[in-house]
Amino acid sequence: MTSVAKASIEPRAKGDPVGNGVFAALTLAVAVLFYAVIAVIGSEYLYFAGYVVLQFVVLATAWNILGGYCGYVNFGSAAFFAMGAYTTICITTIASEYAKSAVGAAIGAVPPGVLVVLMVVLAGIISGLVGLGMGYLTLRLRGVFFSIATLALSVVLQTLVVNWDFVGGSRGAYVIRPNEFPLLPGGFIAYLFVLMLLLVVVALCVSRGIERSRLGFGFAAIRDDEMAAEAAGVPTLRLKLIATTISGALMGMAGAPFPYYIGYLQPQSAFGLEYAVNAIAMPMVGGTQSWIGPLVGAVLLGSFQQWATVTISSVLNLLIVGLLLIFFVIVAPNGITGFFRDLIYRRRRSGGGSGS
Amino acid sequence: MSQTTNGGANSLVIEGVDAGYGSVRALEDVSLRVDTGETVALLGTNGNGKSTVMKCILGLVRPTKGRIVATIDGVAHDLIGKTTEAIVDLGIALVPEGRRLFPKLTVEENLMLGAFRPKARASIKTNLDFCYTTFSRLAERRQQLAGSMSGGEQQMLALGRALMLSPRILLVDEPSVGLAPILVSRTIDAIKELKDQFKLTVLMAEQNFHQAIRIADRGYVIVHGHIAYEGASATDLNNNDIIRQLYLGT
């Protein structure tokens, strides 16, 4: 997929004025500010819509670690997302089905606010392991063949879930979202919103940290020329496994609170096409070269979809995404961030004599 | 390069190697050796298995039969079954066919990737300085993307990247591919210079017969996956009817 791996003209920035710790603090500050604005407006709709956009930021950022940095296009994002969601379903079902047993009673005794956080962690572990497994099975495949294999993984997992009665099978399963949450004014949905906001902070820090580390350096080498990377002694298989694991774990974490958000989870919605498509479209629209691209793409496309759902039609969403994707592939193949970076670079070169 | 060795032996022995891709047999009973400080040319036209020999040495292709032993600083290492990372760690560097740079990374980043292994990191600074003094074009273009450079510059960068490892044995696969004749001879000269300066042991696969034997001490001609001729010296290779026949197919 050369279009995905295509870099902007400008070399990557040298030096690193903002350390990882500072970046984390800054991101957290922006997140707090963002929450404060939403909380002051106080509309419940904003929590619902914002949650979805934030969830896509995490998904897009996670996809980009494998797809953007390493150049391996994963079509199976929905599978990892659904795995996170079904982790929650599985645990809550254990609590209700085996309420009398020690395990069930113990889970039932945990307050939902804490349980969601535990689910996020558990989903991260499970999806990370599945990502690792997927890596072992598929990473000897390259290009389109890898992508098809990830798509197959998604289909296989969906079939398993549809036929697994314990988690509701094809009928789906309920999770009762409590209305109130003691610490926040907006109720439980506000809490889910804050949780997803924190996941965004985590995802962005991980993504940016990788980008500027030796790991990211090795990823870039794999993306540019895997055989040459191997010949230079880059442990390509190990690095790719790290990428699938981290990417998968973050996607699963994004999916874990989803049953609480939606209330009633069906396989068709958890494995929905919109997750697989958006996880690819958002980084490509925003730019796959750096951590900021998926953020820009997800915020723009995600918000646009939320707006379109209300004003135009909820069915037309994916059509709009598809059209935008075609538009960007033609007009700005390096995404929005790549487009502006090239623009600045060209201007600087034509204006200021000897560049860099 | 500070830790260039003068004393230890650095040689390579390949014995009876068979290798292939899937059911396609690419090498059959290939044996060759490169002694300490030698430059050995592996000659042959396209598709005869030169690159496969290189890949076998580096563990990128697993031979189905035979032995590959590298002696590094006097210590013998069996390369069969070792991972590419481990082989690179020993100090065996490959300049791949077609250069295979990282086109979207800068010149400096390309060089740094040559020193990706933990063992090579210690001497990054000296090696980087060395690359920039030897190839001044690279110094001028250190922030430029490798893919935007000319073929000759790219070949210098590919050589520089391999040197970042402080190698003992240098494998060069088809340095002449895709270069103008003048650049081919410049590249060949550069290999010779580097070899002399660092007492490298060099195995060079090349189809450009006349350029290759300019700097080679000895040579092998590989035809259809096996060694068809072994030349004891450059002159031996040069004035030889068998070679002309094997090589040109006349």
XYZ file of C-alpha atoms in Angstrom:
606
model
C 0.000 0.000 0.000
C 2.273 2.709 -1.196
C -0.334 5.389 -0.824
C -0.472 4.765 2.898
C 3.261 4.679 3.329
C 3.895 7.675 1.115
C 5.791 10.255 3.062
C 5.656 13.986 2.833
C 8.589 15.754 1.219
C 9.937 17.295 4.329
C 12.309 15.237 6.437
C 11.147 14.408 9.892
C 11.795 17.068 12.471
C 15.148 16.936 14.148
C 15.579 17.359 17.842
C 12.832 16.973 20.363
C 11.940 20.101 22.273
C 8.980 18.488 24.031
C 9.765 15.415 26.112
C 7.306 12.576 26.662
C 6.455 13.662 30.199
C 5.798 17.246 29.136
C 3.706 16.025 26.238
C 1.613 13.831 28.541
C 1.030 16.769 30.879
C 0.070 19.039 27.989
C -2.319 16.491 26.498
C -3.880 15.930 29.886
C -4.304 19.683 30.346
C -6.003 19.995 26.956
C -8.233 17.042 27.847
C -9.250 18.646 31.165
C -9.977 21.907 29.379
C -12.035 20.100 26.758
C -14.026 18.320 29.450
C -14.555 21.591 31.305
C -16.030 23.237 28.198
C -18.373 20.309 27.558
C -19.354 20.172 31.244
C -20.146 23.889 31.345
C -22.392 23.565 28.287
C -23.878 20.595 30.123
C -25.821 19.061 27.235
C -26.213 15.297 27.480
C -26.109 15.042 23.680
C -22.565 16.412 23.647
C -21.440 13.584 25.947
C -23.017 10.989 23.668
C -21.651 12.485 20.458
C -18.275 13.362 21.970
C -17.834 9.820 23.269
C -18.107 8.408 19.758
C -15.642 10.916 18.332
C -13.132 10.215 21.113
C -13.564 6.492 20.610
C -12.616 6.963 16.970
C -9.575 9.002 17.966
C -8.341 6.011 19.982
C -9.166 3.564 17.182
C -7.512 5.672 14.496
C -4.412 6.270 16.617
C -4.166 2.554 17.369
C -4.575 1.637 13.709
C -1.875 4.094 12.743
C 0.758 2.416 14.931
C 0.632 -0.634 12.679
C -0.768 0.870 9.488
C 0.947 4.231 9.399
C 4.249 3.583 11.143
C 4.912 0.043 9.893
C 2.925 0.180 6.660
C 0.798 -2.864 7.453
C -2.838 -2.111 6.621
C -5.166 -3.766 9.093
C -8.743 -4.261 7.852
C -9.734 -6.033 11.035
C -9.990 -3.111 13.444
C -13.635 -3.963 14.092
C -12.569 -7.368 15.417
C -10.327 -5.821 18.056
C -12.924 -3.237 18.968
C -15.561 -5.951 19.282
C -13.216 -8.077 21.335
C -13.001 -5.252 23.835
C -16.767 -4.839 23.876
C -17.362 -8.568 24.296
C -14.859 -8.760 27.121
C -17.216 -6.502 29.047
C -20.284 -8.483 27.965
C -18.627 -11.704 29.019
C -17.720 -10.463 32.491
C -21.071 -8.795 33.171
C -22.862 -11.934 31.981
C -20.810 -14.021 34.397
C -21.925 -11.639 37.146
C -25.614 -11.992 36.291
C -25.706 -15.695 35.328
C -23.647 -16.912 38.247
C -24.759 -14.321 40.754
C -24.884 -16.964 43.480
C -21.359 -18.238 42.942
C -18.390 -16.573 44.604
C -16.944 -15.220 41.348
C -20.266 -13.865 40.110
C -21.053 -12.267 43.448
C -17.605 -10.709 43.597
C -17.990 -9.145 40.152
C -21.517 -8.035 41.003
C -20.236 -6.295 44.124
C -17.857 -4.090 42.159
C -19.428 -0.695 41.441
C -19.973 -0.158 37.694
C -17.642 2.837 37.585
C -14.735 0.719 38.796
C -15.804 -2.293 36.763
C -15.577 -0.357 33.486
C -11.998 0.609 34.250
C -11.143 -3.009 35.052
C -12.813 -4.053 31.788
C -10.698 -1.573 29.868
C -7.540 -3.080 31.354
C -8.711 -6.657 30.788
C -9.807 -5.874 27.221
C -6.419 -4.325 26.574
C -4.686 -7.502 27.719
C -6.954 -9.838 25.749
C -6.918 -7.791 22.539
C -3.181 -7.323 22.873
C -2.729 -11.086 23.069
C -5.009 -11.601 20.073
C -2.981 -8.950 18.242
C 0.181 -10.864 19.087
C -1.422 -14.082 17.848
C -2.606 -12.409 14.681
C 0.921 -11.139 14.177
C 2.424 -14.598 14.506
C -0.073 -16.007 12.017
C -0.084 -13.261 9.432
C 3.039 -11.136 9.544
C 4.905 -13.330 7.136
C 2.370 -12.066 4.645
C 2.949 -8.698 3.120
C 0.896 -5.955 1.531
C -2.555 -6.909 0.373
C -2.235 -10.476 1.645
C -1.764 -9.263 5.198
C -4.796 -7.005 4.856
C -6.977 -9.838 3.599
C -5.834 -12.026 6.482
C -6.881 -9.382 9.010
C -10.249 -9.125 7.308
C -10.579 -12.896 7.615
C -9.779 -12.664 11.329
C -12.658 -10.256 11.710
C -15.073 -12.604 9.949
C -13.907 -15.606 11.965
C -14.299 -13.817 15.293
C -17.729 -12.507 14.358
C -18.838 -16.034 13.456
C -17.553 -17.279 16.798
C -19.437 -14.599 18.724
C -22.643 -15.100 16.738
C -22.558 -18.776 17.701
C -21.577 -18.255 21.308
C -24.814 -18.287 23.236
C -23.335 -17.244 26.543
C -22.651 -13.704 25.268
C -26.042 -13.492 23.562
C -25.196 -15.039 20.198
C -26.780 -13.286 17.259
C -29.485 -11.815 19.507
C -27.031 -9.642 21.365
C -26.771 -8.847 25.057
C -27.812 -6.138 27.476
C -25.644 -4.201 29.823
C -27.510 -1.894 32.123
C -25.910 1.496 32.261
C -26.547 3.174 35.619
C -28.041 6.641 35.252
C -26.150 8.339 38.001
C -22.514 8.632 38.769
C -21.706 10.045 42.199
C -18.642 12.126 41.278
C -19.662 13.836 38.040
C -22.605 16.154 37.323
C -23.453 14.634 33.932
C -24.204 11.128 35.238
C -22.699 7.873 34.011
C -22.478 8.992 30.375
C -20.294 11.902 31.481
C -18.124 9.359 33.285
C -17.800 7.231 30.139
C -16.915 10.373 28.231
C -14.136 11.205 30.710
C -12.891 7.623 30.601
C -12.647 7.738 26.811
C -10.961 11.114 27.020
C -8.305 9.582 29.268
C -7.885 6.712 26.808
C -7.288 9.300 24.095
C -4.536 10.827 26.236
C -2.991 7.386 26.753
C -3.224 6.493 23.051
C -1.689 9.776 21.912
C 1.170 9.518 24.406
C 1.907 5.935 23.355
C 1.726 6.813 19.684
C 3.941 9.874 19.953
C 6.353 8.108 22.273
C 6.779 5.297 19.761
C 7.203 7.722 16.889
C 10.198 9.348 18.544
C 11.819 6.231 19.923
C 14.164 3.654 18.440
C 11.090 1.480 18.092
C 9.470 4.043 15.804
C 12.725 4.342 13.917
C 12.703 0.601 13.306
C 9.006 0.772 12.313
C 9.834 3.460 9.740
C 12.576 1.268 8.320
C 10.131 -1.632 7.988
C 7.643 0.615 6.232
C 10.242 1.939 3.803
C 11.968 -1.319 2.902
C 11.478 -4.376 5.046
C 14.189 -6.489 3.431
C 16.760 -3.729 3.796
C 15.701 -3.262 7.410
C 16.250 -6.945 8.034
C 19.648 -6.851 6.347
C 20.615 -3.918 8.572
C 19.861 -6.068 11.590
C 16.485 -4.584 12.527
C 14.594 -7.428 14.225
C 11.639 -6.984 11.890
C 9.441 -9.821 13.103
C 9.781 -8.810 16.750
C 9.070 -5.173 15.957
C 5.999 -6.059 13.928
C 4.718 -8.234 16.757
C 5.161 -5.321 19.152
C 3.177 -3.148 16.739
C 0.286 -5.607 16.356
C 0.157 -6.113 20.122
C 0.085 -2.419 21.032
C -2.279 -1.574 18.193
C -4.633 -4.421 19.099
C -4.541 -3.628 22.811
C -5.493 0.023 22.269
C -8.346 -0.948 19.937
C -9.693 -3.398 22.490
C -9.482 -0.773 25.209
C -11.520 1.580 23.038
C -14.196 -1.113 22.712
C -14.476 -2.138 26.371
C -16.780 0.683 27.594
C -18.930 0.464 24.454
C -21.576 -1.936 25.852
C -22.205 0.540 28.692
C -22.554 3.310 26.162
C -24.874 1.493 23.775
C -26.766 -0.529 26.417
C -27.573 -3.334 24.024
C -24.774 -4.913 22.027
C -25.309 -6.961 18.900
C -22.546 -8.658 16.912
C -23.550 -6.642 13.826
C -22.945 -3.365 15.612
C -19.782 -4.426 17.458
C -18.207 -5.821 14.292
C -19.708 -2.990 12.241
C -18.157 -1.927 8.983
C -17.913 1.622 10.285
C -15.112 0.701 12.698
C -12.976 -1.035 10.096
C -13.555 1.719 7.546
C -13.163 4.658 9.899
C -10.033 3.247 11.531
C -8.397 3.336 8.095
C -10.069 6.433 6.662
C -9.372 8.727 9.603
C -5.566 8.337 9.681
C -5.448 8.534 5.894
C -7.456 11.730 5.847
C -5.439 13.200 8.698
C -2.038 11.851 7.673
C -0.317 8.616 8.636
C 3.193 9.921 9.251
C 2.812 11.201 12.758
C 0.653 10.895 15.858
C -1.252 14.071 15.043
C -2.684 12.818 11.731
C -5.118 10.250 13.155
C -6.197 12.799 15.779
C -6.985 15.432 13.147
C -8.665 12.905 10.863
C -10.757 11.350 13.628
C -11.885 14.676 15.059
C -12.850 16.011 11.629
C -14.448 12.890 10.184
C -15.937 11.818 13.518
C -17.529 15.191 14.206
C -18.723 15.433 10.647
C -20.375 12.028 10.943
C -22.071 13.011 14.177
C -23.358 16.151 12.538
C -24.464 14.242 9.434
C -26.260 11.639 11.557
C -28.432 14.326 13.071
C -28.961 16.527 10.053
C -28.803 14.308 6.980
C -29.078 10.611 7.631
C -27.409 8.042 9.841
C -27.260 5.598 6.925
C -25.348 7.909 4.629
C -22.408 8.179 7.034
C -20.191 5.602 5.433
C -20.981 6.887 1.970
C -19.749 10.310 3.012
C -16.617 8.810 4.545
C -15.984 6.903 1.331
C -16.318 10.022 -0.809
C -14.061 12.016 1.493
C -11.488 9.247 1.381
C -11.447 9.265 -2.418
C -11.175 13.048 -2.360
C -8.199 12.988 -0.016
C -6.380 10.181 -1.795
C -6.501 12.311 -4.947
C -5.976 15.806 -3.566
C -3.802 15.200 -0.508
C -2.353 11.673 -0.528
C -0.328 12.465 2.588
C -3.406 13.562 4.489
C -4.200 16.956 5.922
C -1.081 17.194 8.086
C 1.126 15.998 5.234
C -0.500 18.477 2.878
C 0.194 21.444 5.142
C 3.688 20.264 5.976
C 4.542 20.034 2.280
C 3.007 23.454 1.695
C 5.114 25.055 4.422
C 8.204 23.220 3.247
C 7.767 24.320 -0.356
C 7.154 27.893 0.666
C 10.236 27.897 2.857
C 12.359 26.428 0.085
C 11.207 28.831 -2.601
C 11.468 31.785 -0.213
C 14.515 31.205 1.909
C 17.302 29.914 -0.360
C 19.081 26.871 1.006
C 16.527 24.778 2.870
C 17.306 23.292 6.306
C 36.544 3.440 12.794
C 38.388 2.984 16.007
C 38.182 -0.732 16.556
C 39.440 -1.889 13.169
C 41.228 -5.130 13.663
C 44.595 -5.818 12.209
C 45.398 -9.044 13.935
C 42.353 -11.313 13.872
C 41.388 -13.459 10.947
C 38.138 -12.569 9.192
C 37.147 -15.082 6.608
C 34.176 -16.844 5.155
C 33.757 -20.434 4.033
C 30.734 -21.791 2.200
C 30.591 -25.531 1.670
C 28.139 -27.496 -0.452
C 25.221 -25.153 0.031
C 21.840 -25.921 -1.504
C 19.130 -23.315 -1.270
C 15.910 -22.333 -2.971
C 12.637 -20.494 -2.813
C 9.773 -22.875 -2.263
C 10.193 -25.638 -4.827
C 12.522 -23.574 -6.998
C 16.119 -24.605 -6.506
C 18.380 -21.546 -6.710
C 21.713 -22.906 -5.475
C 23.184 -26.352 -5.876
C 26.283 -27.488 -4.067
C 27.856 -24.039 -3.926
C 31.265 -23.879 -2.279
C 33.464 -20.846 -2.034
C 35.784 -19.175 0.398
C 36.941 -15.672 1.096
C 40.192 -15.459 3.035
C 41.231 -12.742 5.420
C 41.690 -9.411 3.683
C 40.721 -10.718 0.293
C 38.307 -9.241 -2.188
C 36.525 -12.034 -3.951
C 34.220 -11.465 -6.883
C 31.197 -13.637 -7.439
C 30.546 -13.260 -11.113
C 27.542 -14.212 -13.130
C 24.726 -12.798 -15.154
C 21.230 -12.147 -13.856
C 19.312 -14.956 -12.239
C 22.208 -17.298 -11.628
C 22.050 -17.164 -7.834
C 24.507 -14.462 -6.800
C 22.029 -12.662 -4.581
C 20.843 -15.928 -3.101
C 24.406 -16.674 -1.959
C 24.446 -13.276 -0.225
C 21.083 -13.893 1.360
C 22.182 -17.313 2.606
C 25.230 -15.827 4.305
C 23.087 -13.250 6.059
C 20.418 -15.757 7.046
C 17.743 -14.128 4.909
C 17.397 -17.382 2.984
C 17.846 -20.693 4.819
C 20.010 -23.199 2.983
C 18.613 -26.732 2.871
C 22.075 -28.290 2.877
C 25.676 -27.346 3.477
C 27.743 -25.258 5.834
C 28.495 -21.568 6.102
C 31.212 -20.647 8.573
C 32.451 -17.143 9.238
C 35.625 -16.527 11.171
C 35.459 -13.183 12.914
C 38.530 -11.904 14.748
C 39.875 -15.422 14.774
C 36.750 -17.069 16.166
C 34.754 -19.408 13.938
C 30.974 -19.080 13.900
C 28.559 -21.432 12.203
C 26.092 -19.141 10.465
C 23.481 -21.741 9.525
C 20.487 -21.474 11.828
C 21.514 -18.102 13.207
C 19.089 -15.223 12.884
C 19.965 -12.326 10.617
C 20.304 -10.081 13.681
C 22.851 -12.420 15.207
C 24.814 -12.607 11.960
C 24.801 -8.829 11.632
C 25.970 -8.629 15.251
C 29.032 -10.688 14.332
C 30.107 -7.899 11.989
C 28.882 -9.060 8.615
C 27.271 -6.246 6.662
C 25.412 -6.384 3.387
C 25.050 -3.677 0.778
C 21.930 -5.032 -0.870
C 21.283 -5.241 -4.574
C 19.647 -2.090 -5.901
C 20.915 -0.274 -2.772
C 17.593 -0.689 -0.955
C 17.802 2.534 0.986
C 14.949 3.786 3.114
C 13.703 6.358 0.604
C 11.444 8.317 2.954
C 14.060 8.652 5.653
C 16.837 11.204 5.596
C 20.461 10.449 4.740
C 21.399 10.620 8.389
C 18.526 8.397 9.443
C 19.579 5.860 6.829
C 23.089 5.843 8.253
C 21.751 5.541 11.791
C 19.736 2.515 10.768
C 22.989 0.862 9.748
C 23.863 1.040 13.434
C 20.515 -0.226 14.705
C 22.106 -3.166 16.504
C 23.005 -2.494 20.142
C 26.590 -3.596 19.464
C 27.009 -0.988 16.745
C 25.614 1.881 18.785
C 28.766 2.441 20.791
C 30.722 3.643 17.778
C 27.943 5.614 16.078
C 29.754 8.911 16.391
C 33.102 7.827 14.960
C 31.458 5.886 12.184
C 29.133 8.724 11.288
C 32.015 11.185 11.175
C 33.926 8.756 9.038
C 31.061 8.384 6.560
C 30.725 12.138 6.252
C 34.427 12.703 5.687
C 34.737 9.878 3.191
C 31.584 10.762 1.291
C 31.347 14.516 1.545
C 28.188 14.550 -0.572
C 26.421 12.739 2.219
C 27.457 15.390 4.703
C 26.009 18.103 2.503
C 22.762 16.199 2.221
C 22.339 14.755 5.645
C 18.821 16.146 6.056
C 17.685 15.244 2.565
C 15.436 12.273 1.938
C 17.435 9.352 0.591
C 14.923 8.687 -2.179
C 15.514 12.105 -3.689
C 19.246 11.587 -4.293
C 20.968 10.518 -7.486
C 21.953 6.909 -8.099
C 25.632 7.487 -7.362
C 24.894 9.289 -4.109
C 22.522 6.530 -3.133
C 25.202 3.924 -3.702
C 27.592 5.878 -1.474
C 24.882 6.051 1.162
C 24.305 2.314 0.896
C 28.021 1.712 1.432
C 28.054 4.180 4.311
C 25.090 2.490 5.935
C 26.905 -0.851 5.844
C 30.032 0.706 7.347
C 28.048 2.037 10.307
C 28.183 -1.507 11.637
C 32.009 -1.484 11.860
C 31.917 -4.674 9.808
C 34.689 -7.251 9.490
C 33.214 -8.859 6.429
C 31.473 -6.754 3.803
C 29.080 -8.314 1.337
C 28.332 -6.149 -1.674
C 25.544 -7.277 -3.947
C 25.633 -5.850 -7.476
C 27.021 -2.400 -6.772
C 26.828 -1.505 -10.462
C 23.102 -2.037 -10.897
C 21.317 0.999 -12.304
C 24.381 3.234 -12.383
C 25.992 5.116 -15.247
C 29.366 3.611 -16.319
C 31.399 6.409 -14.749
C 29.596 5.919 -11.439
C 30.122 2.183 -11.605
C 33.867 2.586 -11.733
C 33.737 5.220 -8.986
C 31.725 2.887 -6.791
C 34.134 0.037 -7.398
C 37.024 2.341 -6.486
C 35.232 3.366 -3.314
C 34.821 -0.268 -2.303
C 38.520 -0.846 -2.826
C 39.435 2.221 -0.776
C 37.209 1.239 2.103
C 38.508 -2.285 2.006
C 42.130 -1.136 2.224
C 41.408 1.383 4.917
C 39.612 -1.031 7.216
C 41.252 -4.288 6.234
C 37.854 -5.577 5.320
C 37.218 -8.958 3.851
C 34.963 -8.415 0.863
C 32.688 -10.659 -1.126
C 31.235 -8.834 -4.087
C 28.587 -10.174 -6.415
C 28.694 -8.479 -9.753
C 27.674 -8.943 -13.343
C 29.973 -6.259 -14.649
C 32.914 -8.580 -15.164
C 35.575 -6.058 -16.162
C 34.800 -3.637 -13.372
C 34.678 -6.350 -10.746
C 38.015 -7.966 -11.557
C 39.723 -4.587 -11.399
C 39.702 -4.849 -7.623
C 39.202 -8.560 -7.053
C 41.957 -10.837 -5.857
C 40.118 -13.917 -6.977
C 36.793 -14.792 -8.433
C 34.125 -17.413 -8.926
C 31.762 -17.674 -11.834
C 28.304 -18.886 -10.907
C 26.059 -20.363 -13.579
C 22.554 -21.733 -12.972
C 23.111 -21.985 -9.236
C 26.448 -23.707 -9.137
C 30.044 -22.595 -9.253
C 31.186 -23.200 -12.825
C 34.662 -21.812 -12.564
C 37.094 -20.762 -9.906
C 39.735 -18.215 -10.912
C 42.874 -18.179 -8.800
C 43.744 -14.624 -9.743
C 42.424 -11.634 -11.625
C 44.653 -12.348 -14.632
C 43.519 -15.915 -14.621
C 39.940 -14.680 -14.881
C 40.779 -12.099 -17.461
C 42.424 -14.261 -20.098
C 40.264 -17.254 -20.064
C 38.240 -18.833 -22.800
C 36.160 -20.925 -20.449
C 35.010 -17.773 -18.722
C 34.201 -16.057 -21.955
C 32.139 -19.056 -22.874
C 30.384 -19.424 -19.533
C 29.884 -15.784 -19.077
C 28.828 -14.679 -22.476
C 27.201 -17.955 -23.338
C 29.026 -18.161 -26.657
